[in-house]
Amino acid sequence: ALCGRLAQVVDYLAEKSVWAFGGDGWAYDIGYGGLDHVLASNKDVNILVLDTEVYSNTGGQQSKATPLGAAAKFAANGKEVPKKDLGMLAMTYGHVYVSHMAFGAKDNQTVKAFLEADSWSGPSMLIAYSPCIAHGYDLSFSLDQQKLAVDSGYWPLYRFDPRRIPTGEMPLVMDSTSIKASLAQFMRNEARFRMVEQQNPARFRKLLHRAEREVRERFSIYENLAKITMTKAGAGAPPTAPAPVTPPAAAPKA
């Protein structure tokens, strides 16, 4: 009888791994307030963001994840501002595990990120590059295009692990070592960028120049952040005690 009662609650004895899944329209845009609330709550919740860089399920409208220069509904001439850096925002909390990943470019990094996120006792967010029909190319080549996205600096790979902070290690690890491919080639492989060039070549060249500069600057920022170490709170030499205050001498009596 006791074993039967135990069998009824056995599912509650196993350690739970809680995951939430969503697209970029939710995570970057319409649901960002709720996502931010979960990250700030410091609960053991894992979040996987499937970033297609557009509102795919409602017809391809631009979202805050849509990149600079891409054509989408409500941005037919090419989006004029860069996409929101969701990973950078999450890292500012300090207690959130964050990874930027693309399994087609480096599958080992993707597996490592999932394992690290699952083992972290606080909130985790994995942002996965997700090829979509709205990108406008034959998705049988998606692995090659993912690799080009990473090699061109368009989609840098990294992992931010709060567990490295108390040990004095660098919490941000860059899994992309350098920019070694052409961003122009990456963009011209996809119809969402080619449409802008076909409509207005001069505008496309302008947006491409801005996109190349934005990619280099963002990659440089991440490279510099990956060199920063943070010391554990309270570490280091104890504070120096303040010097005693000597009261002023009494004025002589007349």
PDB file of C-alpha atoms in Angstrom, residues 85 88 100 149-158 172-181 211-227:
ATOM      1  CA  ASP A  85      20.120  43.777 -28.564  1.00  0.00           C
ATOM      2  CA  MET A  88      22.911  42.705 -23.948  1.00  0.00           C
ATOM      3  CA  HIS A 100      23.533  33.766 -28.498  1.00  0.00           C
ATOM      4  CA  ALA A 149      25.817  34.932 -40.481  1.00  0.00           C
ATOM      5  CA  VAL A 150      28.271  34.081 -37.724  1.00  0.00           C
ATOM      6  CA  ASP A 151      31.465  34.473 -39.766  1.00  0.00           C
ATOM      7  CA  SER A 152      30.354  37.901 -41.039  1.00  0.00           C
ATOM      8  CA  GLY A 153      29.767  39.151 -37.491  1.00  0.00           C
ATOM      9  CA  TYR A 154      26.047  39.511 -38.177  1.00  0.00           C
ATOM     10  CA  TRP A 155      25.226  36.931 -35.485  1.00  0.00           C
ATOM     11  CA  PRO A 156      28.029  36.710 -32.887  1.00  0.00           C
ATOM     12  CA  LEU A 157      28.125  33.607 -30.685  1.00  0.00           C
ATOM     13  CA  TYR A 158      28.632  34.040 -26.950  1.00  0.00           C
ATOM     14  CA  LEU A 172      31.222  36.608 -20.968  1.00  0.00           C
ATOM     15  CA  VAL A 173      32.851  34.097 -23.308  1.00  0.00           C
ATOM     16  CA  MET A 174      32.984  34.870 -27.024  1.00  0.00           C
ATOM     17  CA  ASP A 175      32.524  31.720 -29.084  1.00  0.00           C
ATOM     18  CA  SER A 176      32.980  33.812 -32.253  1.00  0.00           C
ATOM     19  CA  THR A 177      36.654  34.664 -32.480  1.00  0.00           C
ATOM     20  CA  SER A 178      36.664  37.214 -35.306  1.00  0.00           C
ATOM     21  CA  ILE A 179      34.846  38.632 -38.333  1.00  0.00           C
ATOM     22  CA  LYS A 180      36.099  36.670 -41.323  1.00  0.00           C
ATOM     23  CA  ALA A 181      33.412  36.881 -44.026  1.00  0.00           C
ATOM     24  CA  ALA A 211      25.006  47.766 -41.334  1.00  0.00           C
ATOM     25  CA  GLU A 212      28.702  46.947 -41.816  1.00  0.00           C
ATOM     26  CA  ARG A 213      29.671  49.697 -39.390  1.00  0.00           C
ATOM     27  CA  GLU A 214      27.046  48.599 -36.857  1.00  0.00           C
ATOM     28  CA  VAL A 215      28.223  44.982 -37.022  1.00  0.00           C
ATOM     29  CA  ARG A 216      31.864  45.952 -36.469  1.00  0.00           C
ATOM     30  CA  GLU A 217      31.026  48.256 -33.570  1.00  0.00           C
ATOM     31  CA  ARG A 218      28.771  45.714 -31.856  1.00  0.00           C
ATOM     32  CA  PHE A 219      31.351  42.947 -32.272  1.00  0.00           C
ATOM     33  CA  SER A 220      34.028  45.225 -30.815  1.00  0.00           C
ATOM     34  CA  ILE A 221      31.833  45.985 -27.801  1.00  0.00           C
ATOM     35  CA  TYR A 222      31.361  42.273 -27.113  1.00  0.00           C
ATOM     36  CA  GLU A 223      35.071  41.592 -27.520  1.00  0.00           C
ATOM     37  CA  ASN A 224      35.862  44.249 -24.921  1.00  0.00           C
ATOM     38  CA  LEU A 225      33.175  43.028 -22.529  1.00  0.00           C
ATOM     39  CA  ALA A 226      34.663  39.536 -22.773  1.00  0.00           C
ATOM     40  CA  LYS A 227      37.901  40.918 -21.278  1.00  0.00           C
TER      41      LYS A 227
END
